[in-house]
PDB file of C-alpha atoms and ligand atoms in Angstrom:
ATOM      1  CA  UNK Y 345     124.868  98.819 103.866  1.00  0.00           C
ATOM      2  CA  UNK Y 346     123.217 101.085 101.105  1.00  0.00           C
ATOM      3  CA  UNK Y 347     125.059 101.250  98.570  1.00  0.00           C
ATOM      4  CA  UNK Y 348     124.213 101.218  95.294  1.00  0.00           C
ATOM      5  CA  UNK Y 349     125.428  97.507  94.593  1.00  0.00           C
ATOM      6  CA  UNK Y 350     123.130  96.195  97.294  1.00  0.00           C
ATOM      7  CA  UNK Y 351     120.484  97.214  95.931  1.00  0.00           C
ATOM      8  CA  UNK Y 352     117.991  94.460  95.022  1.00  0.00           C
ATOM      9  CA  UNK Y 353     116.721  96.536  91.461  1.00  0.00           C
ATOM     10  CA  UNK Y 354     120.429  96.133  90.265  1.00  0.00           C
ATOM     11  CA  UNK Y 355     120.165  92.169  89.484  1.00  0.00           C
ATOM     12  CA  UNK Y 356     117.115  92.812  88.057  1.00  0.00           C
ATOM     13  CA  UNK Y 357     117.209  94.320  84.847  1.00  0.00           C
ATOM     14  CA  UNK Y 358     114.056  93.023  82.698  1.00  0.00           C
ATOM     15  CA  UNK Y 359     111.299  93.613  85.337  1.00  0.00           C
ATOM     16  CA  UNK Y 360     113.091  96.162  87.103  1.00  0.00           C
ATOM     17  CA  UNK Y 361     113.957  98.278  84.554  1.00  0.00           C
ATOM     18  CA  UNK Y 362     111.018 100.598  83.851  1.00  0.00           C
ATOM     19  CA  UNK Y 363     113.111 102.128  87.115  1.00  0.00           C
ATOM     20  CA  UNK Y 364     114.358 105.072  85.268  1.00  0.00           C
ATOM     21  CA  UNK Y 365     110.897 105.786  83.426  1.00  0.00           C
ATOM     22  CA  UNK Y 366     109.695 106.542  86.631  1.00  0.00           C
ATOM     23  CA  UNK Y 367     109.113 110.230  86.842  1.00  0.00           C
ATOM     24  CA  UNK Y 368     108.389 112.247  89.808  1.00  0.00           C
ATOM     25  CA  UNK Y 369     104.862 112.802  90.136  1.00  0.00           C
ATOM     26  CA  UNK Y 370     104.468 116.716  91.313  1.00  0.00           C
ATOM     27  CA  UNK Y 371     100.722 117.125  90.673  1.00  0.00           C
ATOM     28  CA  UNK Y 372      97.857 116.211  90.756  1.00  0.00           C
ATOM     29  CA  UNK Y 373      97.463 115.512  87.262  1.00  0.00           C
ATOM     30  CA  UNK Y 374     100.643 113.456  87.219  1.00  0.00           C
ATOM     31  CA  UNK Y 375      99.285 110.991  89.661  1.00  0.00           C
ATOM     32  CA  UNK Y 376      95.936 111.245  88.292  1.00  0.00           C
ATOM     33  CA  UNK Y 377      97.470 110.125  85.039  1.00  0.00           C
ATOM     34  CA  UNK Y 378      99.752 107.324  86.693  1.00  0.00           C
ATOM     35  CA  UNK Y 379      97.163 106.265  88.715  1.00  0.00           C
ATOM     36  CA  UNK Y 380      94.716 105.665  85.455  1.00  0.00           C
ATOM     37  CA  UNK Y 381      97.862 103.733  83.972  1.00  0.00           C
ATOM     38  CA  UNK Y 382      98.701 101.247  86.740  1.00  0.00           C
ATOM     39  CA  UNK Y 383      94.563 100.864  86.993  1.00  0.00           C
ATOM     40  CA  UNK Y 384      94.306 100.144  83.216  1.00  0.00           C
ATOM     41  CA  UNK Y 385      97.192  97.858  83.195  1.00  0.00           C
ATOM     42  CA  UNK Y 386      95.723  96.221  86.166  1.00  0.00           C
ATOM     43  CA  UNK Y 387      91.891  95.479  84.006  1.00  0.00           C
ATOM     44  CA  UNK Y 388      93.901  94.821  80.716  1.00  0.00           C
ATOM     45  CA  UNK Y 389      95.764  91.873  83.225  1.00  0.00           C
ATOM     46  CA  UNK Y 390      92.763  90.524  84.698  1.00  0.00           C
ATOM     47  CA  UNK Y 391      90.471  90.786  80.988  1.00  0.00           C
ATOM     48  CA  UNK Y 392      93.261  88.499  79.857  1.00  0.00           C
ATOM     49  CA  UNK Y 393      92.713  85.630  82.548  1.00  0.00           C
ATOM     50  CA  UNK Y 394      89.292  86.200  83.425  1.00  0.00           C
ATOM     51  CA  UNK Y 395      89.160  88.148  86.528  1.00  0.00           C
ATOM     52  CA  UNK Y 396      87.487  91.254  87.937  1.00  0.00           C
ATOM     53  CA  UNK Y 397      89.511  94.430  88.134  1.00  0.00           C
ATOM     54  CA  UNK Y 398      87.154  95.158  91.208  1.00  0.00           C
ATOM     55  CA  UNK Y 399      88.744  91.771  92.629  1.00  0.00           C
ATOM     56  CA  UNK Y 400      92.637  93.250  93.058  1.00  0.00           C
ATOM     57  CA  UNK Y 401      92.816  96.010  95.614  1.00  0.00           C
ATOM     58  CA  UNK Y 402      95.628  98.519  94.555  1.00  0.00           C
ATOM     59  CA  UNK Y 403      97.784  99.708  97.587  1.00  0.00           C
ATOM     60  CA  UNK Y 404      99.887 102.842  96.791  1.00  0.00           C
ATOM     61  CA  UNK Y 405     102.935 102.453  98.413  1.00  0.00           C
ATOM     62  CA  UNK Y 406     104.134 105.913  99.824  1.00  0.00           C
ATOM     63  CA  UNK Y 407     107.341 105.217 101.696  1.00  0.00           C
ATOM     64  CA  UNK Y 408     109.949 107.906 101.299  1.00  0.00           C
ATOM     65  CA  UNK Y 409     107.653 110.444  99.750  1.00  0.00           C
ATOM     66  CA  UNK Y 410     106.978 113.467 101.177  1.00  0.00           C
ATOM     67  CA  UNK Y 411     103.699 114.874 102.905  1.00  0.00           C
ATOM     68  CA  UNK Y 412     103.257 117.031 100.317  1.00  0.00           C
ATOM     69  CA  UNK Y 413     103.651 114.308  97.401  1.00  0.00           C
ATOM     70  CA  UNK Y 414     101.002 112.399  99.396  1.00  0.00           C
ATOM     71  CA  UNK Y 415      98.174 114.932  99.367  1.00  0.00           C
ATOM     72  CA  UNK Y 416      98.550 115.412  95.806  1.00  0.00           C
ATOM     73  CA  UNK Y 417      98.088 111.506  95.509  1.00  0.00           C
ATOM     74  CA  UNK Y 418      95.252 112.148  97.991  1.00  0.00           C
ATOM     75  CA  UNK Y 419      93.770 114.621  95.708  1.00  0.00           C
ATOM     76  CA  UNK Y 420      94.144 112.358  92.726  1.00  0.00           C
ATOM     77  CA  UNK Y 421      92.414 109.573  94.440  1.00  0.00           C
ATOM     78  CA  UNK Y 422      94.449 107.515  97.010  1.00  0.00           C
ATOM     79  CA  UNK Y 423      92.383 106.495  99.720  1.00  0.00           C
ATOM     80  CA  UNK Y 424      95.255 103.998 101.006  1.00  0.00           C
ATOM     81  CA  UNK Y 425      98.692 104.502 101.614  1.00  0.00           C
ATOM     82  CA  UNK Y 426     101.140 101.898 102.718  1.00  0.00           C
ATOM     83  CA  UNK Y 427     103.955 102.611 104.235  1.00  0.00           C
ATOM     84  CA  UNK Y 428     107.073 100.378 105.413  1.00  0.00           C
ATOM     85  CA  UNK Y 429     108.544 102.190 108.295  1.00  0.00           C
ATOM     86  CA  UNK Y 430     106.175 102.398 111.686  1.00  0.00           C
ATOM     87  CA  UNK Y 431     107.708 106.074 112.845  1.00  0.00           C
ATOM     88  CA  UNK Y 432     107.827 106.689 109.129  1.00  0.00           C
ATOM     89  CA  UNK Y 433     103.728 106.285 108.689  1.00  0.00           C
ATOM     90  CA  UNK Y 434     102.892 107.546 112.294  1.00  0.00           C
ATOM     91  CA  UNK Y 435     104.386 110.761 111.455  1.00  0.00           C
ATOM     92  CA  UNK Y 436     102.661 111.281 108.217  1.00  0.00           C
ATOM     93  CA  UNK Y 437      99.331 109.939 109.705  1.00  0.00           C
ATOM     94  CA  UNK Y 438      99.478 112.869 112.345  1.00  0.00           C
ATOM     95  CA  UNK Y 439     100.292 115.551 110.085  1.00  0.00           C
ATOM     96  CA  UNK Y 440      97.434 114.515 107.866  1.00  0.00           C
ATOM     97  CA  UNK Y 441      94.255 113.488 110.297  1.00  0.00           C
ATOM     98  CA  UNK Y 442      92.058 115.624 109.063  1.00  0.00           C
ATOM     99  CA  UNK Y 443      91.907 113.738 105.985  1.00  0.00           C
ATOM    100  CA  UNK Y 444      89.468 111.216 107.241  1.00  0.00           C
ATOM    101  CA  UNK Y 445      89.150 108.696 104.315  1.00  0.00           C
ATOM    102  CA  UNK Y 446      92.220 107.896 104.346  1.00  0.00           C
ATOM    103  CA  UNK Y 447      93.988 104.584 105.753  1.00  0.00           C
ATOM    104  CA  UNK Y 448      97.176 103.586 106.131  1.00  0.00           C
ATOM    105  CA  UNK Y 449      98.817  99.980 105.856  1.00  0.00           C
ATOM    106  CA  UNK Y 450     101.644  99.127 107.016  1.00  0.00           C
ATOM    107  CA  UNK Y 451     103.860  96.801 104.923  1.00  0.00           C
ATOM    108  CA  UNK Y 452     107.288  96.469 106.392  1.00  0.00           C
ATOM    109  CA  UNK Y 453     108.582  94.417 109.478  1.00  0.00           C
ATOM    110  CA  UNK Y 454     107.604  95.394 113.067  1.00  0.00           C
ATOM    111  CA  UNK Y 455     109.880  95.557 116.079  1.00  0.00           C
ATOM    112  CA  UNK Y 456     107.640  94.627 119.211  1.00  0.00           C
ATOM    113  CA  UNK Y 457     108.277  98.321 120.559  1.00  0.00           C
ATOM    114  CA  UNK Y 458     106.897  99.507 117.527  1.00  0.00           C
ATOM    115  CA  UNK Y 459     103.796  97.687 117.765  1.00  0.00           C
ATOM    116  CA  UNK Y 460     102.136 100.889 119.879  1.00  0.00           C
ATOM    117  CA  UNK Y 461     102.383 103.981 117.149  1.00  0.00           C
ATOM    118  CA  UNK Y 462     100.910 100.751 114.671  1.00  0.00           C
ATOM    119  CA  UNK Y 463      97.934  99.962 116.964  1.00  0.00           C
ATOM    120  CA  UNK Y 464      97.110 103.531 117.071  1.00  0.00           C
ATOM    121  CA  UNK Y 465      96.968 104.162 113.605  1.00  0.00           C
ATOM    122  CA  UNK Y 466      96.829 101.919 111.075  1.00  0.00           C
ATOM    123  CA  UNK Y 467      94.016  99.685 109.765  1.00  0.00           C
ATOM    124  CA  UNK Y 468      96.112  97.125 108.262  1.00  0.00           C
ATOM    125  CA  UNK Y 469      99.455  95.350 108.889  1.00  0.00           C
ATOM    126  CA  UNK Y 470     100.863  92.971 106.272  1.00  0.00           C
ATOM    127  CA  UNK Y 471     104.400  91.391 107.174  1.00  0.00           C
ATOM    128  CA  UNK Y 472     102.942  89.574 110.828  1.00  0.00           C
ATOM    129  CA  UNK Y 473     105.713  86.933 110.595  1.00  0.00           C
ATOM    130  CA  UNK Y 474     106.072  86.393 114.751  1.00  0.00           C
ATOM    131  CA  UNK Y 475     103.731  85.349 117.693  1.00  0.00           C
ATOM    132  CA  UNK Y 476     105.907  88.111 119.606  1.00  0.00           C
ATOM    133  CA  UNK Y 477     104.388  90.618 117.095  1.00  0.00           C
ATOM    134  CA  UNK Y 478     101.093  89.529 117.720  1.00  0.00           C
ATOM    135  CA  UNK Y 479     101.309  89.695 120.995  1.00  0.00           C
ATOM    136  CA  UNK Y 480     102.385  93.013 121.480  1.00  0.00           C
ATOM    137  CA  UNK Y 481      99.681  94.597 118.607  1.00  0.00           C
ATOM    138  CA  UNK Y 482      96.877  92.475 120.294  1.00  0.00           C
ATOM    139  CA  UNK Y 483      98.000  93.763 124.023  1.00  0.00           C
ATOM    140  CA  UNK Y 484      98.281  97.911 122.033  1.00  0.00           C
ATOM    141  CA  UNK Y 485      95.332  97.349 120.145  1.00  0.00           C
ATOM    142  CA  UNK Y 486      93.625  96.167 123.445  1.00  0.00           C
ATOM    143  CA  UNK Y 487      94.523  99.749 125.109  1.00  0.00           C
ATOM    144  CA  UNK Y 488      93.627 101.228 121.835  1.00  0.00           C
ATOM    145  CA  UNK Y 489      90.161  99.626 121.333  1.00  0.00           C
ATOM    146  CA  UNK Y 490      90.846  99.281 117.871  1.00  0.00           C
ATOM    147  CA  UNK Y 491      91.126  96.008 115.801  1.00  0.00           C
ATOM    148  CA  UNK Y 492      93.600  95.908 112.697  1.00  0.00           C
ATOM    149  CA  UNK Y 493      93.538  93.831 109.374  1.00  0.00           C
ATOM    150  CA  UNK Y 494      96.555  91.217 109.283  1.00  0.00           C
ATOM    151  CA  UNK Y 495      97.775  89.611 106.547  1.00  0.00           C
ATOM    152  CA  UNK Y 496     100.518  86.583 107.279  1.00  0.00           C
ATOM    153  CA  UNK Y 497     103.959  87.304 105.635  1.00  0.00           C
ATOM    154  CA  UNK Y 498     105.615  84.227 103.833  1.00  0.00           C
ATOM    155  CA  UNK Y 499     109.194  84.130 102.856  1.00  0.00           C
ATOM    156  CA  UNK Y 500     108.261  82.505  98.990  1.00  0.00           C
ATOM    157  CA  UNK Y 501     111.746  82.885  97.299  1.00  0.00           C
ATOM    158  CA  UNK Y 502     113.727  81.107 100.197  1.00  0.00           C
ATOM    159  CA  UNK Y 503     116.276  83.871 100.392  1.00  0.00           C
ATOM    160  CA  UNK Y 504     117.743  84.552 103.344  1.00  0.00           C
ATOM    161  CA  UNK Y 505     117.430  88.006 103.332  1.00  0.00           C
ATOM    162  CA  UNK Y 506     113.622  88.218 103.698  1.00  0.00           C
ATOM    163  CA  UNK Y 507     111.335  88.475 106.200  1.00  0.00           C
ATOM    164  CA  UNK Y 508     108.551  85.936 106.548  1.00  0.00           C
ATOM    165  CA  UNK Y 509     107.545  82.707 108.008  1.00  0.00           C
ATOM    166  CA  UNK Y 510     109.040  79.684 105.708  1.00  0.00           C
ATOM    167  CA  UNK Y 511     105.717  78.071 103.763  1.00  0.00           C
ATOM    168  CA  UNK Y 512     105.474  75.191 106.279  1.00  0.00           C
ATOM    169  CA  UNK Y 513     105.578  77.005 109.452  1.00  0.00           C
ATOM    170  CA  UNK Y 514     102.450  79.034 108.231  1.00  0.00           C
ATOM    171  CA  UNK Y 515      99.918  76.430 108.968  1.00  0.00           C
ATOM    172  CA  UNK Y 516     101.085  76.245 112.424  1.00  0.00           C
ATOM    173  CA  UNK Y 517     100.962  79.844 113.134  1.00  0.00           C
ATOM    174  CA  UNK Y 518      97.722  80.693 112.202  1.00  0.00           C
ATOM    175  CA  UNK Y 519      96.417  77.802 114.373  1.00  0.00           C
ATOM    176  CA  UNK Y 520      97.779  80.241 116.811  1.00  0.00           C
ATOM    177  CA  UNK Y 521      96.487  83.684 116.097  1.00  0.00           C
ATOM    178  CA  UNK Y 522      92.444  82.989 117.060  1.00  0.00           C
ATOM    179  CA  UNK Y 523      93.876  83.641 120.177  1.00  0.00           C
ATOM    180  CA  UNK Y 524      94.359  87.332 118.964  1.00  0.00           C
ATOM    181  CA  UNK Y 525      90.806  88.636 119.537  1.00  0.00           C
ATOM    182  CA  UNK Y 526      92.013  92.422 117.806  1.00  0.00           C
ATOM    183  CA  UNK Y 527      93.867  90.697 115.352  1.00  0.00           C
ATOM    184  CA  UNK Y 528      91.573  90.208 112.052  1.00  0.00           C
ATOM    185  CA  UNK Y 529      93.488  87.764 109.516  1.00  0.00           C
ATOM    186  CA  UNK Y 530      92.586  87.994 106.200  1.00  0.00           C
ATOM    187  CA  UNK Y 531      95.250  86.739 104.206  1.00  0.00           C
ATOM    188  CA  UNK Y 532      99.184  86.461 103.197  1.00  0.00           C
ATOM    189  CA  UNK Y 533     101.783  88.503 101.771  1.00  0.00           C
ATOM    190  CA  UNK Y 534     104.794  87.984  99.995  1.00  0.00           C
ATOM    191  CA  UNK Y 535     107.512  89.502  98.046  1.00  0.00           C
ATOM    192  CA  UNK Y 536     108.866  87.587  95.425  1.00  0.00           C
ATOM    193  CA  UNK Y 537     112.444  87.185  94.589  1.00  0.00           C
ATOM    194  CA  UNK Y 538     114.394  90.205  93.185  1.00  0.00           C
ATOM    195  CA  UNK Y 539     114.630  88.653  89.585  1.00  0.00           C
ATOM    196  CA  UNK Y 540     114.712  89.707  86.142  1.00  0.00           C
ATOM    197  CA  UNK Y 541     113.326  85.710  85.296  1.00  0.00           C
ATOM    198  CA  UNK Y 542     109.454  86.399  85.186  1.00  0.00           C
ATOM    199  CA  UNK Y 543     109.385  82.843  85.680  1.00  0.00           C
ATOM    200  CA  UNK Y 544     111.572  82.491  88.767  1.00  0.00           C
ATOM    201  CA  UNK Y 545     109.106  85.539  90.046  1.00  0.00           C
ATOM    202  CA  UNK Y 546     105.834  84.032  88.979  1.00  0.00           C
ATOM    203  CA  UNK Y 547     107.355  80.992  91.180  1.00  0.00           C
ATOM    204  CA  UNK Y 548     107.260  82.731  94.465  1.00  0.00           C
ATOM    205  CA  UNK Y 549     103.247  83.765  93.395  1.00  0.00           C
ATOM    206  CA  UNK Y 550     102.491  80.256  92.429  1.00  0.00           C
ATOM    207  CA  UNK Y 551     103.519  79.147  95.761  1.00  0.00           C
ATOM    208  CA  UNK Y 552     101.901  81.613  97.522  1.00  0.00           C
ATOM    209  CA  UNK Y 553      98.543  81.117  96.071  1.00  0.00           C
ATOM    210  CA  UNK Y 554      98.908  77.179  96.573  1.00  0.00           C
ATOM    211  CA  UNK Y 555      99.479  77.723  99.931  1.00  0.00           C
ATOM    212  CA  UNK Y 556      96.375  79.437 101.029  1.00  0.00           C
ATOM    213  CA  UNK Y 557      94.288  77.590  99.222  1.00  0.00           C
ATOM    214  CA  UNK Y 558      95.863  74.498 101.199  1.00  0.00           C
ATOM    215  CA  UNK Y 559      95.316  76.756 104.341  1.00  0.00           C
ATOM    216  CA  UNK Y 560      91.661  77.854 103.538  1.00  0.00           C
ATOM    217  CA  UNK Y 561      90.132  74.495 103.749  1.00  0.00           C
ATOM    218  CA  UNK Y 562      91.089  74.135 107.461  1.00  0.00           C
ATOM    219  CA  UNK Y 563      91.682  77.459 108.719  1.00  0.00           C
ATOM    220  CA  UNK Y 564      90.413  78.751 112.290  1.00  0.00           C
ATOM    221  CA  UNK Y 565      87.110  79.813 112.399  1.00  0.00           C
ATOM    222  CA  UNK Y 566      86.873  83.944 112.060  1.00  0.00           C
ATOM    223  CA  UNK Y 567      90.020  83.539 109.713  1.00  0.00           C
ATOM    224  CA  UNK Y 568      89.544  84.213 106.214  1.00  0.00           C
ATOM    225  CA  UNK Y 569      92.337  83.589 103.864  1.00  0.00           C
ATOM    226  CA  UNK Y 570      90.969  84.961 101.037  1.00  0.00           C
ATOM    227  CA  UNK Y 571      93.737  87.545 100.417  1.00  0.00           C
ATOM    228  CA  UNK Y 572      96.555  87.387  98.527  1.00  0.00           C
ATOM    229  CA  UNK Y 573      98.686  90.463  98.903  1.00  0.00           C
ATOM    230  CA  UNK Y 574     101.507  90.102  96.275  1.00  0.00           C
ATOM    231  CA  UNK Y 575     103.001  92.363  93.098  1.00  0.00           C
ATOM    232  CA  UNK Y 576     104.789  95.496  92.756  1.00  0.00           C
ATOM    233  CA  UNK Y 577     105.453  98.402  90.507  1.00  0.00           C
ATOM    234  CA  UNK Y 578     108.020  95.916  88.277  1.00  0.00           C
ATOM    235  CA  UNK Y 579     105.668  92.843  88.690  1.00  0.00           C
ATOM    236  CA  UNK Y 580     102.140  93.273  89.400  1.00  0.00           C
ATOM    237  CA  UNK Y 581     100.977  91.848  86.416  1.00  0.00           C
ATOM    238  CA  UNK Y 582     102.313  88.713  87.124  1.00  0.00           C
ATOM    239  CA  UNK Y 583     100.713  88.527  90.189  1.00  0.00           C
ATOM    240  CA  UNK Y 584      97.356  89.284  89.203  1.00  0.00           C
ATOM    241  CA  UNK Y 585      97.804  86.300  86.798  1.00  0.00           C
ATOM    242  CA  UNK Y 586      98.367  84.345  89.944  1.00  0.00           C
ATOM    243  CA  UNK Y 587      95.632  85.348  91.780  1.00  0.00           C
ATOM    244  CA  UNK Y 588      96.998  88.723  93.792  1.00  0.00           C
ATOM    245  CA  UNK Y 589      93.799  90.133  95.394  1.00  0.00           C
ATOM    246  CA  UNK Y 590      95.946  93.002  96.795  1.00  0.00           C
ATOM    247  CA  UNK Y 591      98.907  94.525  94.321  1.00  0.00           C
ATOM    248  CA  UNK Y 592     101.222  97.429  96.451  1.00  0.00           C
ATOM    249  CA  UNK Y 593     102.787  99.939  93.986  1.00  0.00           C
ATOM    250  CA  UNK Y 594     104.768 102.922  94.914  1.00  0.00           C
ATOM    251  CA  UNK Y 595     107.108 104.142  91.831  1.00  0.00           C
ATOM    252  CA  UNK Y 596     104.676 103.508  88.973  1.00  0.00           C
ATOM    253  CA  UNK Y 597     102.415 105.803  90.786  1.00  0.00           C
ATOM    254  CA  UNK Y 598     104.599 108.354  93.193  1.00  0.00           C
ATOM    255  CA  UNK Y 599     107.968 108.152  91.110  1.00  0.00           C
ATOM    256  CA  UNK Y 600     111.473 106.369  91.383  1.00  0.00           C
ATOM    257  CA  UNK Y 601     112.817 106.277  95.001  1.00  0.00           C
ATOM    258  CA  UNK Y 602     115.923 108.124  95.573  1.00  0.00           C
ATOM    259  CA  UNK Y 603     116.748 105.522  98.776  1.00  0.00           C
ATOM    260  CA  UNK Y 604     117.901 102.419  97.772  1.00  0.00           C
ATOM    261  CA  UNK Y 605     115.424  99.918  98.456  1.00  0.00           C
ATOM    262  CA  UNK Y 606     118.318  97.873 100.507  1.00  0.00           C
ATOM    263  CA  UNK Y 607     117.587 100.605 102.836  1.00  0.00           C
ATOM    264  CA  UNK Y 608     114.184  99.174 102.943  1.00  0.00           C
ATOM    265  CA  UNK Y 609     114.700  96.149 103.023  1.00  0.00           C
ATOM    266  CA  UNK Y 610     117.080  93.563 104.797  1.00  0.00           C
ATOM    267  CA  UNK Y 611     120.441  92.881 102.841  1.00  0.00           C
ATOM    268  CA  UNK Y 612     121.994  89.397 102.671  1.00  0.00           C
ATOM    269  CA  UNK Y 613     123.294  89.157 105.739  1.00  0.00           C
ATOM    270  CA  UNK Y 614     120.217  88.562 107.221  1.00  0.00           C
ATOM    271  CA  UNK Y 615     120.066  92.025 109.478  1.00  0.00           C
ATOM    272  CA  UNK Y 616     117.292  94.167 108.950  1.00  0.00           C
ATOM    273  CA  UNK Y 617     117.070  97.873 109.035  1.00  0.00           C
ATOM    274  CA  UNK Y 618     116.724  99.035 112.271  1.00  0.00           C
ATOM    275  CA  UNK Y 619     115.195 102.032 112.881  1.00  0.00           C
TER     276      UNK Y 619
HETATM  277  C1  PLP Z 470     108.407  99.419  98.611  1.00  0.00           C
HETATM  278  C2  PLP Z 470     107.535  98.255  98.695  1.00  0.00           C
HETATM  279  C3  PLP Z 470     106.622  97.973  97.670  1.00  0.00           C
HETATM  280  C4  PLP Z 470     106.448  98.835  96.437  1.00  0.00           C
HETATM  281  O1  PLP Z 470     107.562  98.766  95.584  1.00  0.00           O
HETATM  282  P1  PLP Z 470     107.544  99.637  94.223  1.00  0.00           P
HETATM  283  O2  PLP Z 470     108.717  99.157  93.486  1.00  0.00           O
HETATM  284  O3  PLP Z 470     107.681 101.051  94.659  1.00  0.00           O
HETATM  285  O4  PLP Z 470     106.257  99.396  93.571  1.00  0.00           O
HETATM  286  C5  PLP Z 470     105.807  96.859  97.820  1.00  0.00           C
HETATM  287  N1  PLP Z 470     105.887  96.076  98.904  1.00  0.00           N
HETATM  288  C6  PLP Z 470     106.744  96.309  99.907  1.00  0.00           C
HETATM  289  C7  PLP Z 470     106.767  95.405 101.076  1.00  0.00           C
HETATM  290  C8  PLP Z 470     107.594  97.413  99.845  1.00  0.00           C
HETATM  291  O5  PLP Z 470     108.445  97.647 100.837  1.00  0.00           O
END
């Protein structure tokens, strides 16, 4: 399933491309500098259409990368890490719990008998896509006594090969999760479609922001949709132009990935990586 030709970054040459510019970062003064570099790209994006920097979280995506390459970005200033894979993120949380500032998202799709090293750990979850999910993190996070940040995946670029609720099944779900007293929501994710067209990209955002604010003027009391979690290393700056409150970048700040990102994510036939 991963090989090279599956991988969504090879149809994608225009946004995708910076790929190979991405340099290992192996100090802290490489991430340092990367990090000032995604940060000014993201206030040069929102001085251009009138937002606050302080209004787009950045999430530095840390999947693949190595303990080590994740205290240096500690040490450089990462007080977030999001991660893809539960085990993946559990593991690295252990190792590094004495480093008490730091929190850990997790952005990929949950199994149900997952949901217990996630309710342990993490503070946020961003691809809830099933009530099954939700059950099982509300009945862990119960045991836990913890509560944990959600944010409602939504399958924007109609491609079979994502995860994510289908636009017009969202309204119905989250009529559902008040039920989920551990569960917080506070927004949706996406991830747009693997394109070199900016415009077929900036599409999947567009939607995305037009549905929550459809959502927000009749969501379920405690729920605030005022998130949008959407935008990468090769498109972030599109979706700050559409309103991303929450941008999660990995290579422009830890370095190309050396795993395929069809490991990461599901290929076209529609079955996921299991772990
Ligand atoms: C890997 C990943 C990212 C970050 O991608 P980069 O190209 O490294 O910026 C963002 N969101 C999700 C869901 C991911 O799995």
């Amino acid at each position: 399933m991963s090989t090279d030709d599956s991988s969504p970054y090879r149809e994608s040459p225009l946004l995708h491309g910076l790929h190979n510019r991405w340099s290992q970062a192996e100090s802290i003064e490489d991430f340092q500098r990367n990090l000032a570099a995604v940060h000014a790209r993201i206030a040069a994006t929102c001085q251009r259409v009138g937002r606050e920097p302080a209004s787009v979280r950045l999430l530095p995506v840390s999947k693949t990368k190595s303990e080590t390459s994740l205290r240096l970005a500690h040490a450089a200033g990462c007080q977030w890490f999001g991660e893809n894979k539960p085990q993946e993120a559990y593991r690295k949380w252990e190792a590094m719990q004495e480093l008490n500032d730091v929190r850990w998202s997790v952005i990929g799709h949950l199994q149900t008998n997952k949901a217990k090293l996630v309710a342990r750990f993490a503070s946020e979850f961003q691809a809830l896509d099933s009530l099954r999910v939700a059950e099982a993190l509300e009945r862990r996070l119960q045991i836990e006594g913890r509560t944990l940040d959600v944010f409602v995946q939504v399958n924007t670029s109609g491609e079979a090969s994502k995860f994510g609720l289908p636009p017009d099944e969202v309204a119905a779900f989250l009529r559902r999760l008040p039920a989920f007293s551990a569960l917080r929501v506070r927004g949706l994710m996406t991830l747009a479609v693997f394109s070199g067209e900016a415009e077929r990209v900036r599409d999947c955002f567009v939607r995305l922001r037009n549905l929550r604010d459809q959502l927000r003027q009749d969501a379920p009391a405690g729920a605030s949709l005022n998130e949008l979690s959407m935008g990468m290393s090769g498109d972030f700056q599109i979706a700050i132009e559409e309103g991303a409150t929450v941008v999660r970048v990995g290579q422009a700040i830890f370095g190309a990935r050396a795993t395929p990102d069809s490991h990461y994510w599901p290929a076209a036939t529609g079955t996921g990586p299991e772990q």
